[in-house]
PDB file of C-alpha atoms in Angstrom:
ATOM      1  CA  LYS A   1     298.672 188.295 308.881  1.00 69.00           C
ATOM      2  CA  LEU A   2     301.645 190.412 309.944  1.00 71.00           C
ATOM      3  CA  ASP A   3     303.641 187.275 310.739  1.00 75.00           C
ATOM      4  CA  ALA A   4     302.874 185.876 307.290  1.00 74.00           C
ATOM      5  CA  LEU A   5     303.936 189.111 305.598  1.00 67.00           C
ATOM      6  CA  ALA A   6     307.175 189.396 307.558  1.00 73.00           C
ATOM      7  CA  SER A   7     308.138 185.711 307.416  1.00 75.00           C
ATOM      8  CA  GLY A   8     309.649 186.103 303.962  1.00 76.00           C
ATOM      9  CA  GLU A   9     311.637 189.228 304.873  1.00 84.00           C
ATOM     10  CA  PRO A  10     315.246 188.304 305.812  1.00 89.00           C
ATOM     11  CA  ARG A  11     315.919 191.716 307.412  1.00 89.00           C
ATOM     12  CA  VAL A  12     313.161 191.142 309.984  1.00 90.00           C
ATOM     13  CA  ALA A  13     314.686 187.787 310.932  1.00 89.00           C
ATOM     14  CA  LEU A  14     318.136 189.402 311.118  1.00 91.00           C
ATOM     15  CA  LEU A  15     316.991 191.956 313.703  1.00 91.00           C
ATOM     16  CA  GLN A  16     315.373 189.269 315.838  1.00 91.00           C
ATOM     17  CA  THR A  17     318.797 187.803 316.621  1.00 91.00           C
ATOM     18  CA  VAL A  18     318.918 190.320 319.517  1.00 92.00           C
ATOM     19  CA  ARG A  19     317.360 188.761 322.624  1.00 92.00           C
ATOM     20  CA  GLY A  20     314.222 190.730 323.448  1.00 92.00           C
ATOM     21  CA  VAL A  21     313.585 192.135 319.979  1.00 92.00           C
ATOM     22  CA  GLY A  22     310.361 190.703 318.617  1.00 91.00           C
ATOM     23  CA  PRO A  23     308.707 190.672 315.229  1.00 90.00           C
ATOM     24  CA  ARG A  24     306.730 193.931 315.648  1.00 91.00           C
ATOM     25  CA  LEU A  25     309.790 196.020 316.518  1.00 92.00           C
ATOM     26  CA  SER A  26     311.774 194.360 313.738  1.00 91.00           C
ATOM     27  CA  GLU A  27     309.043 195.166 311.239  1.00 90.00           C
ATOM     28  CA  ALA A  28     308.831 198.780 312.420  1.00 90.00           C
ATOM     29  CA  VAL A  29     312.605 199.290 312.181  1.00 91.00           C
ATOM     30  CA  VAL A  30     312.727 197.742 308.712  1.00 90.00           C
ATOM     31  CA  LEU A  31     309.770 199.877 307.650  1.00 86.00           C
ATOM     32  CA  HIS A  32     311.180 203.179 308.921  1.00 89.00           C
ATOM     33  CA  VAL A  33     314.935 202.680 308.606  1.00 87.00           C
ATOM     34  CA  GLY A  34     315.581 199.563 306.573  1.00 76.00           C
ATOM     35  CA  ASP A  35     314.556 200.636 303.068  1.00 77.00           C
ATOM     36  CA  ASN A  36     317.950 202.317 302.696  1.00 84.00           C
ATOM     37  CA  PRO A  37     319.992 202.274 305.933  1.00 87.00           C
ATOM     38  CA  ARG A  38     322.902 204.034 304.235  1.00 90.00           C
ATOM     39  CA  ARG A  39     320.883 207.247 303.945  1.00 90.00           C
ATOM     40  CA  PHE A  40     321.936 207.927 307.542  1.00 91.00           C
ATOM     41  CA  ARG A  41     325.605 208.793 307.920  1.00 91.00           C
ATOM     42  CA  SER A  42     325.797 208.086 311.645  1.00 93.00           C
ATOM     43  CA  GLY A  43     323.924 206.600 314.567  1.00 89.00           C
ATOM     44  CA  ASP A  44     323.200 210.102 315.834  1.00 91.00           C
ATOM     45  CA  GLN A  45     321.237 210.817 312.654  1.00 92.00           C
ATOM     46  CA  VAL A  46     319.173 207.647 313.120  1.00 93.00           C
ATOM     47  CA  ALA A  47     318.418 208.564 316.740  1.00 91.00           C
ATOM     48  CA  ASN A  48     317.509 212.098 315.676  1.00 90.00           C
ATOM     49  CA  TYR A  49     315.159 210.707 313.003  1.00 91.00           C
ATOM     50  CA  ALA A  50     313.332 208.689 315.682  1.00 90.00           C
ATOM     51  CA  GLY A  51     313.236 211.603 318.141  1.00 91.00           C
ATOM     52  CA  LEU A  52     315.400 209.880 320.761  1.00 90.00           C
ATOM     53  CA  VAL A  53     317.907 212.710 321.232  1.00 88.00           C
ATOM     54  CA  PRO A  54     317.778 215.345 323.997  1.00 84.00           C
ATOM     55  CA  LYS A  55     316.474 218.792 323.140  1.00 85.00           C
ATOM     56  CA  PRO A  56     319.101 221.520 323.722  1.00 81.00           C
ATOM     57  CA  LEU A  57     317.940 224.300 326.035  1.00 87.00           C
ATOM     58  CA  GLN A  58     320.120 227.371 325.560  1.00 85.00           C
ATOM     59  CA  SER A  59     320.072 230.821 327.092  1.00 87.00           C
ATOM     60  CA  GLY A  60     323.066 233.098 326.829  1.00 84.00           C
ATOM     61  CA  GLU A  61     326.124 231.058 327.730  1.00 87.00           C
ATOM     62  CA  THR A  62     324.100 228.328 329.455  1.00 86.00           C
ATOM     63  CA  CYS A  63     323.512 225.140 327.481  1.00 86.00           C
ATOM     64  CA  ARG A  64     321.551 222.248 328.974  1.00 85.00           C
ATOM     65  CA  LEU A  65     319.976 219.117 327.562  1.00 82.00           C
ATOM     66  CA  GLY A  66     316.265 218.588 328.180  1.00 77.00           C
ATOM     67  CA  HIS A  67     313.758 215.870 327.381  1.00 81.00           C
ATOM     68  CA  ILE A  68     313.873 213.926 324.124  1.00 84.00           C
ATOM     69  CA  THR A  69     312.653 215.814 321.052  1.00 81.00           C
ATOM     70  CA  ARG A  70     309.891 213.302 320.151  1.00 85.00           C
ATOM     71  CA  ARG A  71     310.176 214.130 316.480  1.00 87.00           C
ATOM     72  CA  GLY A  72     309.719 211.347 314.004  1.00 86.00           C
ATOM     73  CA  PRO A  73     307.567 208.228 314.059  1.00 89.00           C
ATOM     74  CA  ALA A  74     305.857 207.809 317.438  1.00 91.00           C
ATOM     75  CA  LEU A  75     305.134 204.135 316.775  1.00 93.00           C
ATOM     76  CA  LEU A  76     308.823 203.364 316.255  1.00 92.00           C
ATOM     77  CA  ARG A  77     309.807 205.295 319.370  1.00 92.00           C
ATOM     78  CA  SER A  78     307.198 203.629 321.576  1.00 94.00           C
ATOM     79  CA  LEU A  79     308.077 200.144 320.322  1.00 95.00           C
ATOM     80  CA  LEU A  80     311.764 200.842 320.976  1.00 94.00           C
ATOM     81  CA  VAL A  81     311.124 201.947 324.555  1.00 94.00           C
ATOM     82  CA  GLU A  82     308.856 198.977 325.302  1.00 95.00           C
ATOM     83  CA  SER A  83     311.375 196.565 323.787  1.00 94.00           C
ATOM     84  CA  ALA A  84     314.175 198.230 325.741  1.00 95.00           C
ATOM     85  CA  TRP A  85     312.518 197.060 328.971  1.00 95.00           C
ATOM     86  CA  VAL A  86     312.560 193.464 327.688  1.00 96.00           C
ATOM     87  CA  VAL A  87     316.124 193.736 326.364  1.00 94.00           C
ATOM     88  CA  TRP A  88     317.178 195.123 329.754  1.00 93.00           C
ATOM     89  CA  ARG A  89     315.733 192.074 331.532  1.00 94.00           C
ATOM     90  CA  LEU A  90     317.250 189.502 329.150  1.00 93.00           C
ATOM     91  CA  ASN A  91     320.768 190.791 328.359  1.00 92.00           C
ATOM     92  CA  ASP A  92     323.729 191.343 330.657  1.00 92.00           C
ATOM     93  CA  TRP A  93     325.196 194.090 328.469  1.00 91.00           C
ATOM     94  CA  ALA A  94     321.910 196.017 328.676  1.00 92.00           C
ATOM     95  CA  LYS A  95     321.764 195.588 332.458  1.00 93.00           C
ATOM     96  CA  ALA A  96     325.273 196.988 332.758  1.00 92.00           C
ATOM     97  CA  PHE A  97     324.389 199.918 330.485  1.00 91.00           C
ATOM     98  CA  VAL A  98     321.242 200.818 332.441  1.00 92.00           C
ATOM     99  CA  GLU A  99     323.118 200.477 335.738  1.00 93.00           C
ATOM    100  CA  ARG A 100     325.839 202.820 334.492  1.00 92.00           C
ATOM    101  CA  VAL A 101     323.431 205.429 333.107  1.00 91.00           C
ATOM    102  CA  SER A 102     321.070 205.343 336.095  1.00 90.00           C
ATOM    103  CA  ARG A 103     324.015 205.477 338.494  1.00 88.00           C
ATOM    104  CA  GLY A 104     322.508 202.610 340.469  1.00 78.00           C
ATOM    105  CA  GLY A 105     319.369 204.504 341.470  1.00 80.00           C
ATOM    106  CA  ARG A 106     315.814 203.482 340.733  1.00 83.00           C
ATOM    107  CA  GLY A 107     314.734 207.086 340.202  1.00 81.00           C
ATOM    108  CA  ARG A 108     316.727 207.434 336.981  1.00 87.00           C
ATOM    109  CA  ARG A 109     315.862 204.019 335.565  1.00 89.00           C
ATOM    110  CA  LYS A 110     313.242 205.313 333.101  1.00 90.00           C
ATOM    111  CA  LEU A 111     315.744 207.822 331.742  1.00 90.00           C
ATOM    112  CA  ALA A 112     318.262 204.999 331.353  1.00 93.00           C
ATOM    113  CA  ILE A 113     315.699 202.844 329.525  1.00 94.00           C
ATOM    114  CA  VAL A 114     315.101 205.622 326.987  1.00 93.00           C
ATOM    115  CA  ALA A 115     318.884 205.838 326.546  1.00 94.00           C
ATOM    116  CA  LEU A 116     318.906 202.061 326.024  1.00 95.00           C
ATOM    117  CA  ALA A 117     316.141 202.435 323.401  1.00 95.00           C
ATOM    118  CA  ARG A 118     318.389 204.895 321.544  1.00 94.00           C
ATOM    119  CA  LYS A 119     321.321 202.489 321.794  1.00 94.00           C
ATOM    120  CA  LEU A 120     319.102 199.631 320.600  1.00 95.00           C
ATOM    121  CA  LEU A 121     317.962 201.606 317.552  1.00 95.00           C
ATOM    122  CA  ILE A 122     321.546 202.436 316.611  1.00 94.00           C
ATOM    123  CA  LEU A 123     322.511 198.783 317.082  1.00 94.00           C
ATOM    124  CA  LEU A 124     319.632 197.596 314.869  1.00 94.00           C
ATOM    125  CA  TRP A 125     320.488 200.218 312.241  1.00 93.00           C
ATOM    126  CA  GLY A 126     324.089 198.976 312.211  1.00 92.00           C
ATOM    127  CA  MET A 127     322.882 195.415 311.752  1.00 93.00           C
ATOM    128  CA  LEU A 128     320.770 196.463 308.757  1.00 92.00           C
ATOM    129  CA  LYS A 129     323.646 198.464 307.309  1.00 92.00           C
ATOM    130  CA  THR A 130     326.212 195.668 307.558  1.00 91.00           C
ATOM    131  CA  ASN A 131     323.726 192.784 307.140  1.00 90.00           C
ATOM    132  CA  LYS A 132     325.368 190.886 310.009  1.00 90.00           C
ATOM    133  CA  PRO A 133     323.615 189.214 312.973  1.00 88.00           C
ATOM    134  CA  PHE A 134     323.832 190.500 316.532  1.00 87.00           C
ATOM    135  CA  ARG A 135     327.020 190.092 318.497  1.00 82.00           C
ATOM    136  CA  ALA A 136     326.886 191.081 322.179  1.00 79.00           C
ATOM    137  CA  PRO A 137     329.032 194.130 322.973  1.00 70.00           C
ATOM    138  CA  ALA A 138     332.139 193.448 324.996  1.00 69.00           C
ATOM    139  CA  ALA A 139     331.673 194.052 328.696  1.00 60.00           C
ATOM    140  CA  ARG A 140     333.533 196.981 330.152  1.00 62.00           C
ATOM    141  CA  ASN A 141     335.993 195.879 332.786  1.00 56.00           C
ATOM    142  CA  ALA A 142     336.455 198.005 335.854  1.00 49.00           C
ATOM    143  CA  PRO A 143     340.021 199.231 336.251  1.00 48.00           C
ATOM    144  CA  THR A 144     341.906 197.150 338.740  1.00 46.00           C
ATOM    145  CA  ALA A 145     343.741 198.744 341.592  1.00 46.00           C
ATOM    146  CA  VAL A 146     347.489 198.313 341.601  1.00 47.00           C
ATOM    147  CA  ALA A 147     348.742 197.017 344.923  1.00 45.00           C
ATOM    148  CA  MET A 148     351.384 199.204 346.495  1.00 44.00           C
ATOM    149  CA  ALA A 149     354.412 197.261 347.691  1.00 41.00           C
TER     150      ALA A 149
END
């Protein structure tokens, strides 16, 4: 029944142009963010709405960032994290992002996947805002060493 309801919604089909984003995540993003995507001024506000931003831990002059705040819709957040694992497996740009954030270690991979979920939400919000299909981000090139003569 959900497929029949969402089949006529062009915004759901638009979000599915990202490899790894399925109909349930698309429906959840359209439900929570898509009614008026311009109500958020920036991607940081969208991530804060979903609870995918780190909680600041402050004491005196010390300021650290802790776990994510987990405020906002839990269903949206959980679907984003689960879809981030699939997006990571299917897209080269996501693999490069997770590799960079996790610094190549397996121990920080879950942290990097949550960061990818945040990036994915901001990307989907931008697609809803501009009404344009997905275009893979340009790969970052490593700086080349200049040979000394």
